[in-house]
Amino acid sequence: MPLQLILHLDLHGRNAAAQARRATRAHLDAAATSGDESLPPLTTDTALLLISELVTNAVRHTSGGCLLEVRLASDGIDIEVTDTSDAEPEPRRPDRRGEGGWGWHLVNRLGSDVGIRHHAAGGKTIHVRVPR
């Protein structure tokens, strides 16, 4: 039976991305110390970067915070961020002065199986997979 560990976090406010990174790191470390095979550092770092980008955008561009779900499977990490906005992310020209525009490009470049599900009651879920 494949490994299937799930983390759920309800996130709000300016510290949401930092909270998401800390909780995800602790979750992945706990999985590794419980006898399960640990993830390669590049996989973990990539997942934390993509989580940070998705959560930051959800909190910045919506009014209701977001829900983060991280599912650890034997072949990688599935990340889902659900927010209250129906608007899909749009790629912007990255700003080299630090004004943003990198997030959606990073998600699509570093992740796989990127998808957006819209919900009948409003809002959306963005899914991305980080292979092991």
GROMACS .gro file of N, CA and C in nm:
model
  396
    1MET      N    1   0.084  -0.118   0.000
    1MET     CA    2   0.000   0.000   0.000
    1MET      C    3   0.089   0.124   0.000
    2PRO      N    4   0.067   0.220  -0.094
    2PRO     CA    5   0.154   0.336  -0.101
    2PRO      C    6   0.134   0.430   0.018
    3LEU      N    7   0.241   0.498   0.052
    3LEU     CA    8   0.239   0.597   0.159
    3LEU      C    9   0.143   0.709   0.123
    4GLN      N   10   0.058   0.752   0.217
    4GLN     CA   11  -0.040   0.857   0.190
    4GLN      C   12  -0.059   0.938   0.317
    5LEU      N   13   0.017   1.044   0.333
    5LEU     CA   14   0.009   1.130   0.449
    5LEU      C   15  -0.042   1.267   0.406
    6ILE      N   16  -0.138   1.323   0.480
    6ILE     CA   17  -0.202   1.448   0.439
    6ILE      C   18  -0.192   1.553   0.549
    7LEU      N   19  -0.163   1.676   0.508
    7LEU     CA   20  -0.162   1.792   0.596
    7LEU      C   21  -0.268   1.888   0.546
    8HIS      N   22  -0.355   1.937   0.635
    8HIS     CA   23  -0.455   2.040   0.602
    8HIS      C   24  -0.427   2.162   0.688
    9LEU      N   25  -0.424   2.281   0.626
    9LEU     CA   26  -0.404   2.405   0.701
    9LEU      C   27  -0.498   2.512   0.649
   10ASP      N   28  -0.565   2.580   0.739
   10ASP     CA   29  -0.646   2.696   0.706
   10ASP      C   30  -0.559   2.818   0.735
   11LEU      N   31  -0.532   2.899   0.634
   11LEU     CA   32  -0.433   3.006   0.645
   11LEU      C   33  -0.493   3.143   0.615
   12HIS      N   34  -0.452   3.242   0.692
   12HIS     CA   35  -0.497   3.380   0.673
   12HIS      C   36  -0.383   3.475   0.709
   13GLY      N   37  -0.383   3.591   0.650
   13GLY     CA   38  -0.294   3.698   0.693
   13GLY      C   39  -0.156   3.697   0.632
   14ARG      N   40  -0.080   3.798   0.672
   14ARG     CA   41   0.052   3.823   0.614
   14ARG      C   42   0.152   3.712   0.641
   15ASN      N   43   0.133   3.637   0.748
   15ASN     CA   44   0.229   3.531   0.782
   15ASN      C   45   0.189   3.394   0.728
   16ALA      N   46   0.088   3.390   0.642
   16ALA     CA   47   0.034   3.262   0.595
   16ALA      C   48   0.140   3.177   0.524
   17ALA      N   49   0.219   3.237   0.437
   17ALA     CA   50   0.318   3.159   0.363
   17ALA      C   51   0.424   3.101   0.456
   18ALA      N   52   0.468   3.181   0.553
   18ALA     CA   53   0.567   3.132   0.650
   18ALA      C   54   0.509   3.019   0.734
   19GLN      N   55   0.385   3.034   0.777
   19GLN     CA   56   0.319   2.927   0.852
   19GLN      C   57   0.309   2.801   0.768
   20ALA      N   58   0.274   2.816   0.642
   20ALA     CA   59   0.261   2.702   0.552
   20ALA      C   60   0.394   2.630   0.535
   21ARG      N   61   0.501   2.706   0.516
   21ARG     CA   62   0.633   2.644   0.501
   21ARG      C   63   0.675   2.570   0.628
   22ARG      N   64   0.659   2.634   0.744
   22ARG     CA   65   0.697   2.569   0.871
   22ARG      C   66   0.618   2.440   0.894
   23ALA      N   67   0.487   2.448   0.876
   23ALA     CA   68   0.402   2.330   0.900
   23ALA      C   69   0.433   2.219   0.801
   24THR      N   70   0.457   2.255   0.675
   24THR     CA   71   0.488   2.153   0.575
   24THR      C   72   0.623   2.089   0.604
   25ARG      N   73   0.723   2.169   0.639
   25ARG     CA   74   0.855   2.115   0.672
   25ARG      C   75   0.843   2.018   0.790
   26ALA      N   76   0.769   2.057   0.895
   26ALA     CA   77   0.750   1.969   1.012
   26ALA      C   78   0.677   1.842   0.971
   27HIS      N   79   0.578   1.855   0.886
   27HIS     CA   80   0.500   1.740   0.838
   27HIS      C   81   0.590   1.642   0.762
   28LEU      N   82   0.671   1.695   0.671
   28LEU     CA   83   0.760   1.609   0.592
   28LEU      C   84   0.869   1.548   0.679
   29ASP      N   85   0.922   1.625   0.774
   29ASP     CA   86   1.024   1.571   0.866
   29ASP      C   87   0.965   1.460   0.953
   30ALA      N   88   0.841   1.479   1.000
   30ALA     CA   89   0.776   1.376   1.083
   30ALA      C   90   0.755   1.248   1.002
   31ALA      N   91   0.719   1.262   0.877
   31ALA     CA   92   0.700   1.144   0.791
   31ALA      C   93   0.832   1.069   0.775
   32ALA      N   94   0.941   1.145   0.760
   32ALA     CA   95   1.072   1.082   0.742
   32ALA      C   96   1.118   1.010   0.869
   33THR      N   97   1.090   1.068   0.986
   33THR     CA   98   1.135   1.006   1.111
   33THR      C   99   1.044   0.893   1.157
   34SER      N  100   0.926   0.882   1.096
   34SER     CA  101   0.835   0.774   1.135
   34SER      C  102   0.869   0.644   1.065
   35GLY      N  103   0.983   0.642   0.996
   35GLY     CA  104   1.026   0.519   0.931
   35GLY      C  105   1.000   0.518   0.783
   36ASP      N  106   0.926   0.615   0.733
   36ASP     CA  107   0.903   0.624   0.590
   36ASP      C  108   1.027   0.682   0.523
   37GLU      N  109   1.043   0.653   0.397
   37GLU     CA  110   1.158   0.702   0.323
   37GLU      C  111   1.150   0.855   0.312
   38SER      N  112   1.260   0.922   0.343
   38SER     CA  113   1.260   1.068   0.334
   38SER      C  114   1.267   1.111   0.188
   39LEU      N  115   1.223   1.232   0.164
   39LEU     CA  116   1.225   1.288   0.030
   39LEU      C  117   1.363   1.345  -0.002
   40PRO      N  118   1.400   1.345  -0.129
   40PRO     CA  119   1.525   1.413  -0.167
   40PRO      C  120   1.514   1.562  -0.132
   41PRO      N  121   1.623   1.624  -0.089
   41PRO     CA  122   1.618   1.766  -0.053
   41PRO      C  123   1.564   1.855  -0.163
   42LEU      N  124   1.596   1.828  -0.289
   42LEU     CA  125   1.545   1.910  -0.399
   42LEU      C  126   1.392   1.902  -0.408
   43THR      N  127   1.335   1.785  -0.385
   43THR     CA  128   1.190   1.770  -0.386
   43THR      C  129   1.127   1.851  -0.275
   44THR      N  130   1.182   1.842  -0.156
   44THR     CA  131   1.130   1.918  -0.042
   44THR      C  132   1.142   2.067  -0.066
   45ASP      N  133   1.258   2.112  -0.110
   45ASP     CA  134   1.278   2.256  -0.135
   45ASP      C  135   1.184   2.308  -0.243
   46THR      N  136   1.165   2.231  -0.348
   46THR     CA  137   1.074   2.271  -0.456
   46THR      C  138   0.931   2.281  -0.404
   47ALA      N  139   0.889   2.182  -0.326
   47ALA     CA  140   0.753   2.185  -0.270
   47ALA      C  141   0.734   2.306  -0.181
   48LEU      N  142   0.831   2.338  -0.096
   48LEU     CA  143   0.820   2.453  -0.007
   48LEU      C  144   0.814   2.584  -0.085
   49LEU      N  145   0.891   2.595  -0.192
   49LEU     CA  146   0.888   2.714  -0.276
   49LEU      C  147   0.751   2.731  -0.342
   50LEU      N  148   0.698   2.623  -0.398
   50LEU     CA  149   0.570   2.632  -0.467
   50LEU      C  150   0.456   2.659  -0.370
   51ILE      N  151   0.462   2.599  -0.252
   51ILE     CA  152   0.363   2.627  -0.148
   51ILE      C  153   0.367   2.775  -0.111
   52SER      N  154   0.486   2.827  -0.092
   52SER     CA  155   0.501   2.967  -0.057
   52SER      C  156   0.440   3.058  -0.163
   53GLU      N  157   0.467   3.030  -0.289
   53GLU     CA  158   0.414   3.110  -0.399
   53GLU      C  159   0.262   3.103  -0.406
   54LEU      N  160   0.207   2.982  -0.399
   54LEU     CA  161   0.062   2.965  -0.411
   54LEU      C  162  -0.012   3.028  -0.294
   55VAL      N  163   0.037   3.007  -0.173
   55VAL     CA  164  -0.028   3.063  -0.054
   55VAL      C  165  -0.017   3.215  -0.055
   56THR      N  166   0.100   3.268  -0.087
   56THR     CA  167   0.116   3.413  -0.093
   56THR      C  168   0.016   3.475  -0.190
   57ASN      N  169   0.004   3.418  -0.308
   57ASN     CA  170  -0.089   3.472  -0.407
   57ASN      C  171  -0.233   3.459  -0.362
   58ALA      N  172  -0.268   3.347  -0.300
   58ALA     CA  173  -0.405   3.329  -0.254
   58ALA      C  174  -0.442   3.432  -0.148
   59VAL      N  175  -0.352   3.457  -0.055
   59VAL     CA  176  -0.378   3.554   0.052
   59VAL      C  177  -0.376   3.696  -0.002
   60ARG      N  178  -0.284   3.724  -0.093
   60ARG     CA  179  -0.270   3.859  -0.149
   60ARG      C  180  -0.387   3.897  -0.240
   61HIS      N  181  -0.438   3.802  -0.317
   61HIS     CA  182  -0.535   3.835  -0.422
   61HIS      C  183  -0.678   3.793  -0.391
   62THR      N  184  -0.705   3.743  -0.272
   62THR     CA  185  -0.841   3.707  -0.234
   62THR      C  186  -0.874   3.766  -0.098
   63SER      N  187  -1.001   3.760  -0.063
   63SER     CA  188  -1.043   3.820   0.064
   63SER      C  189  -1.059   3.718   0.175
   64GLY      N  190  -1.054   3.589   0.143
   64GLY     CA  191  -1.088   3.490   0.245
   64GLY      C  192  -0.979   3.397   0.289
   65GLY      N  193  -0.853   3.429   0.265
   65GLY     CA  194  -0.748   3.336   0.302
   65GLY      C  195  -0.748   3.215   0.210
   66CYS      N  196  -0.693   3.105   0.259
   66CYS     CA  197  -0.688   2.985   0.176
   66CYS      C  198  -0.676   2.860   0.262
   67LEU      N  199  -0.700   2.748   0.197
   67LEU     CA  200  -0.683   2.617   0.258
   67LEU      C  201  -0.571   2.547   0.182
   68LEU      N  202  -0.470   2.500   0.255
   68LEU     CA  203  -0.359   2.426   0.196
   68LEU      C  204  -0.375   2.280   0.229
   69GLU      N  205  -0.359   2.196   0.128
   69GLU     CA  206  -0.356   2.052   0.149
   69GLU      C  207  -0.228   2.000   0.084
   70VAL      N  208  -0.150   1.928   0.163
   70VAL     CA  209  -0.027   1.866   0.114
   70VAL      C  210  -0.042   1.716   0.133
   71ARG      N  211  -0.033   1.644   0.023
   71ARG     CA  212  -0.048   1.499   0.028
   71ARG      C  213   0.084   1.436  -0.013
   72LEU      N  214   0.144   1.364   0.079
   72LEU     CA  215   0.270   1.296   0.054
   72LEU      C  216   0.239   1.154   0.007
   73ALA      N  217   0.287   1.123  -0.112
   73ALA     CA  218   0.267   0.990  -0.168
   73ALA      C  219   0.404   0.928  -0.196
   74SER      N  220   0.406   0.802  -0.227
   74SER     CA  221   0.534   0.733  -0.248
   74SER      C  222   0.612   0.789  -0.367
   75ASP      N  223   0.543   0.852  -0.461
   75ASP     CA  224   0.610   0.901  -0.580
   75ASP      C  225   0.622   1.054  -0.587
   76GLY      N  226   0.584   1.125  -0.481
   76GLY     CA  227   0.599   1.269  -0.482
   76GLY      C  228   0.506   1.339  -0.384
   77ILE      N  229   0.487   1.466  -0.406
   77ILE     CA  230   0.404   1.549  -0.319
   77ILE      C  231   0.299   1.618  -0.404
   78ASP      N  232   0.173   1.604  -0.364
   78ASP     CA  233   0.063   1.677  -0.427
   78ASP      C  234   0.028   1.795  -0.338
   79ILE      N  235   0.019   1.912  -0.398
   79ILE     CA  236  -0.012   2.036  -0.327
   79ILE      C  237  -0.141   2.092  -0.384
   80GLU      N  238  -0.233   2.130  -0.295
   80GLU     CA  239  -0.354   2.198  -0.338
   80GLU      C  240  -0.378   2.320  -0.250
   81VAL      N  241  -0.408   2.431  -0.314
   81VAL     CA  242  -0.441   2.554  -0.244
   81VAL      C  243  -0.578   2.598  -0.294
   82THR      N  244  -0.672   2.608  -0.200
   82THR     CA  245  -0.809   2.648  -0.232
   82THR      C  246  -0.831   2.788  -0.177
   83ASP      N  247  -0.888   2.875  -0.261
   83ASP     CA  248  -0.918   3.011  -0.217
   83ASP      C  249  -1.058   3.052  -0.261
   84THR      N  250  -1.097   3.173  -0.229
   84THR     CA  251  -1.234   3.219  -0.251
   84THR      C  252  -1.255   3.290  -0.384
   85SER      N  253  -1.151   3.305  -0.463
   85SER     CA  254  -1.161   3.378  -0.589
   85SER      C  255  -1.188   3.284  -0.706
   86ASP      N  256  -1.269   3.330  -0.799
   86ASP     CA  257  -1.292   3.255  -0.922
   86ASP      C  258  -1.187   3.287  -1.029
   87ALA      N  259  -1.112   3.395  -1.009
   87ALA     CA  260  -1.014   3.437  -1.108
   87ALA      C  261  -0.896   3.340  -1.113
   88GLU      N  262  -0.859   3.306  -1.235
   88GLU     CA  263  -0.743   3.218  -1.254
   88GLU      C  264  -0.615   3.300  -1.251
   89PRO      N  265  -0.506   3.240  -1.205
   89PRO     CA  266  -0.378   3.312  -1.208
   89PRO      C  267  -0.341   3.344  -1.352
   90GLU      N  268  -0.283   3.460  -1.371
   90GLU     CA  269  -0.237   3.499  -1.504
   90GLU      C  270  -0.088   3.529  -1.497
   91PRO      N  271  -0.015   3.472  -1.589
   91PRO     CA  272   0.129   3.500  -1.588
   91PRO      C  273   0.153   3.649  -1.613
   92ARG      N  274   0.246   3.703  -1.536
   92ARG     CA  275   0.289   3.842  -1.555
   92ARG      C  276   0.437   3.842  -1.590
   93ARG      N  277   0.480   3.951  -1.647
   93ARG     CA  278   0.623   3.966  -1.672
   93ARG      C  279   0.692   3.980  -1.537
   94PRO      N  280   0.787   3.891  -1.506
   94PRO     CA  281   0.858   3.902  -1.378
   94PRO      C  282   0.928   4.036  -1.364
   95ASP      N  283   0.923   4.090  -1.245
   95ASP     CA  284   0.986   4.218  -1.215
   95ASP      C  285   1.117   4.191  -1.141
   96ARG      N  286   1.227   4.224  -1.201
   96ARG     CA  287   1.359   4.197  -1.143
   96ARG      C  288   1.389   4.286  -1.022
   97ARG      N  289   1.304   4.386  -0.996
   97ARG     CA  290   1.324   4.474  -0.880
   97ARG      C  291   1.253   4.420  -0.756
   98GLY      N  292   1.190   4.304  -0.767
   98GLY     CA  293   1.126   4.244  -0.650
   98GLY      C  294   0.978   4.273  -0.637
   99GLU      N  295   0.914   4.314  -0.746
   99GLU     CA  296   0.771   4.346  -0.740
   99GLU      C  297   0.683   4.229  -0.783
  100GLY      N  298   0.738   4.111  -0.789
  100GLY     CA  299   0.657   3.992  -0.818
  100GLY      C  300   0.657   3.952  -0.964
  101GLY      N  301   0.562   3.863  -0.996
  101GLY     CA  302   0.549   3.814  -1.132
  101GLY      C  303   0.617   3.680  -1.157
  102TRP      N  304   0.684   3.626  -1.056
  102TRP     CA  305   0.758   3.502  -1.074
  102TRP      C  306   0.676   3.378  -1.039
  103GLY      N  307   0.579   3.391  -0.948
  103GLY     CA  308   0.511   3.276  -0.889
  103GLY      C  309   0.447   3.179  -0.985
  104TRP      N  310   0.360   3.227  -1.072
  104TRP     CA  311   0.289   3.135  -1.162
  104TRP      C  312   0.385   3.070  -1.260
  105HIS      N  313   0.489   3.144  -1.301
  105HIS     CA  314   0.592   3.085  -1.388
  105HIS      C  315   0.665   2.971  -1.315
  106LEU      N  316   0.699   2.994  -1.188
  106LEU     CA  317   0.768   2.890  -1.110
  106LEU      C  318   0.680   2.766  -1.092
  107VAL      N  319   0.553   2.788  -1.060
  107VAL     CA  320   0.462   2.675  -1.041
  107VAL      C  321   0.457   2.588  -1.166
  108ASN      N  322   0.444   2.652  -1.282
  108ASN     CA  323   0.433   2.577  -1.407
  108ASN      C  324   0.565   2.519  -1.455
  109ARG      N  325   0.676   2.580  -1.416
  109ARG     CA  326   0.807   2.531  -1.460
  109ARG      C  327   0.858   2.418  -1.371
  110LEU      N  328   0.839   2.433  -1.238
  110LEU     CA  329   0.896   2.336  -1.144
  110LEU      C  330   0.802   2.223  -1.107
  111GLY      N  331   0.672   2.247  -1.121
  111GLY     CA  332   0.574   2.145  -1.086
  111GLY      C  333   0.525   2.071  -1.209
  112SER      N  334   0.449   1.966  -1.185
  112SER     CA  335   0.384   1.894  -1.294
  112SER      C  336   0.236   1.879  -1.260
  113ASP      N  337   0.159   1.836  -1.355
  113ASP     CA  338   0.015   1.815  -1.335
  113ASP      C  339  -0.053   1.938  -1.277
  114VAL      N  340  -0.013   2.056  -1.322
  114VAL     CA  341  -0.074   2.180  -1.273
  114VAL      C  342  -0.217   2.188  -1.328
  115GLY      N  343  -0.311   2.214  -1.238
  115GLY     CA  344  -0.449   2.225  -1.280
  115GLY      C  345  -0.529   2.316  -1.189
  116ILE      N  346  -0.640   2.366  -1.241
  116ILE     CA  347  -0.728   2.454  -1.165
  116ILE      C  348  -0.869   2.397  -1.171
  117ARG      N  349  -0.930   2.376  -1.054
  117ARG     CA  350  -1.069   2.331  -1.044
  117ARG      C  351  -1.152   2.444  -0.986
  118HIS      N  352  -1.258   2.481  -1.057
  118HIS     CA  353  -1.350   2.582  -1.006
  118HIS      C  354  -1.462   2.512  -0.931
  119HIS      N  355  -1.512   2.576  -0.825
  119HIS     CA  356  -1.615   2.517  -0.740
  119HIS      C  357  -1.749   2.586  -0.765
  120ALA      N  358  -1.856   2.506  -0.765
  120ALA     CA  359  -1.990   2.559  -0.792
  120ALA      C  360  -2.028   2.669  -0.693
  121ALA      N  361  -1.984   2.657  -0.570
  121ALA     CA  362  -2.017   2.756  -0.468
  121ALA      C  363  -1.925   2.878  -0.475
  122GLY      N  364  -1.829   2.878  -0.566
  122GLY     CA  365  -1.734   2.988  -0.580
  122GLY      C  366  -1.595   2.946  -0.533
  123GLY      N  367  -1.499   3.014  -0.586
  123GLY     CA  368  -1.361   2.983  -0.550
  123GLY      C  369  -1.302   2.877  -0.642
  124LYS      N  370  -1.176   2.846  -0.613
  124LYS     CA  371  -1.104   2.750  -0.696
  124LYS      C  372  -0.999   2.677  -0.613
  125THR      N  373  -0.953   2.567  -0.668
  125THR     CA  374  -0.841   2.493  -0.611
  125THR      C  375  -0.734   2.480  -0.718
  126ILE      N  376  -0.613   2.517  -0.683
  126ILE     CA  377  -0.499   2.497  -0.772
  126ILE      C  378  -0.422   2.377  -0.722
  127HIS      N  379  -0.395   2.285  -0.814
  127HIS     CA  380  -0.322   2.163  -0.783
  127HIS      C  381  -0.188   2.164  -0.857
  128VAL      N  382  -0.084   2.119  -0.789
  128VAL     CA  383   0.046   2.099  -0.853
  128VAL      C  384   0.112   1.978  -0.786
  129ARG      N  385   0.184   1.902  -0.865
  129ARG     CA  386   0.257   1.785  -0.814
  129ARG      C  387   0.406   1.813  -0.825
  130VAL      N  388   0.476   1.772  -0.720
  130VAL     CA  389   0.623   1.777  -0.721
  130VAL      C  390   0.668   1.632  -0.716
  131PRO      N  391   0.721   1.581  -0.830
  131PRO     CA  392   0.765   1.440  -0.831
  131PRO      C  393   0.882   1.418  -0.737
  132ARG      N  394   0.891   1.295  -0.687
  132ARG     CA  395   1.001   1.257  -0.595
  132ARG      C  396   1.134   1.266  -0.668
   0.00000   0.00000   0.00000
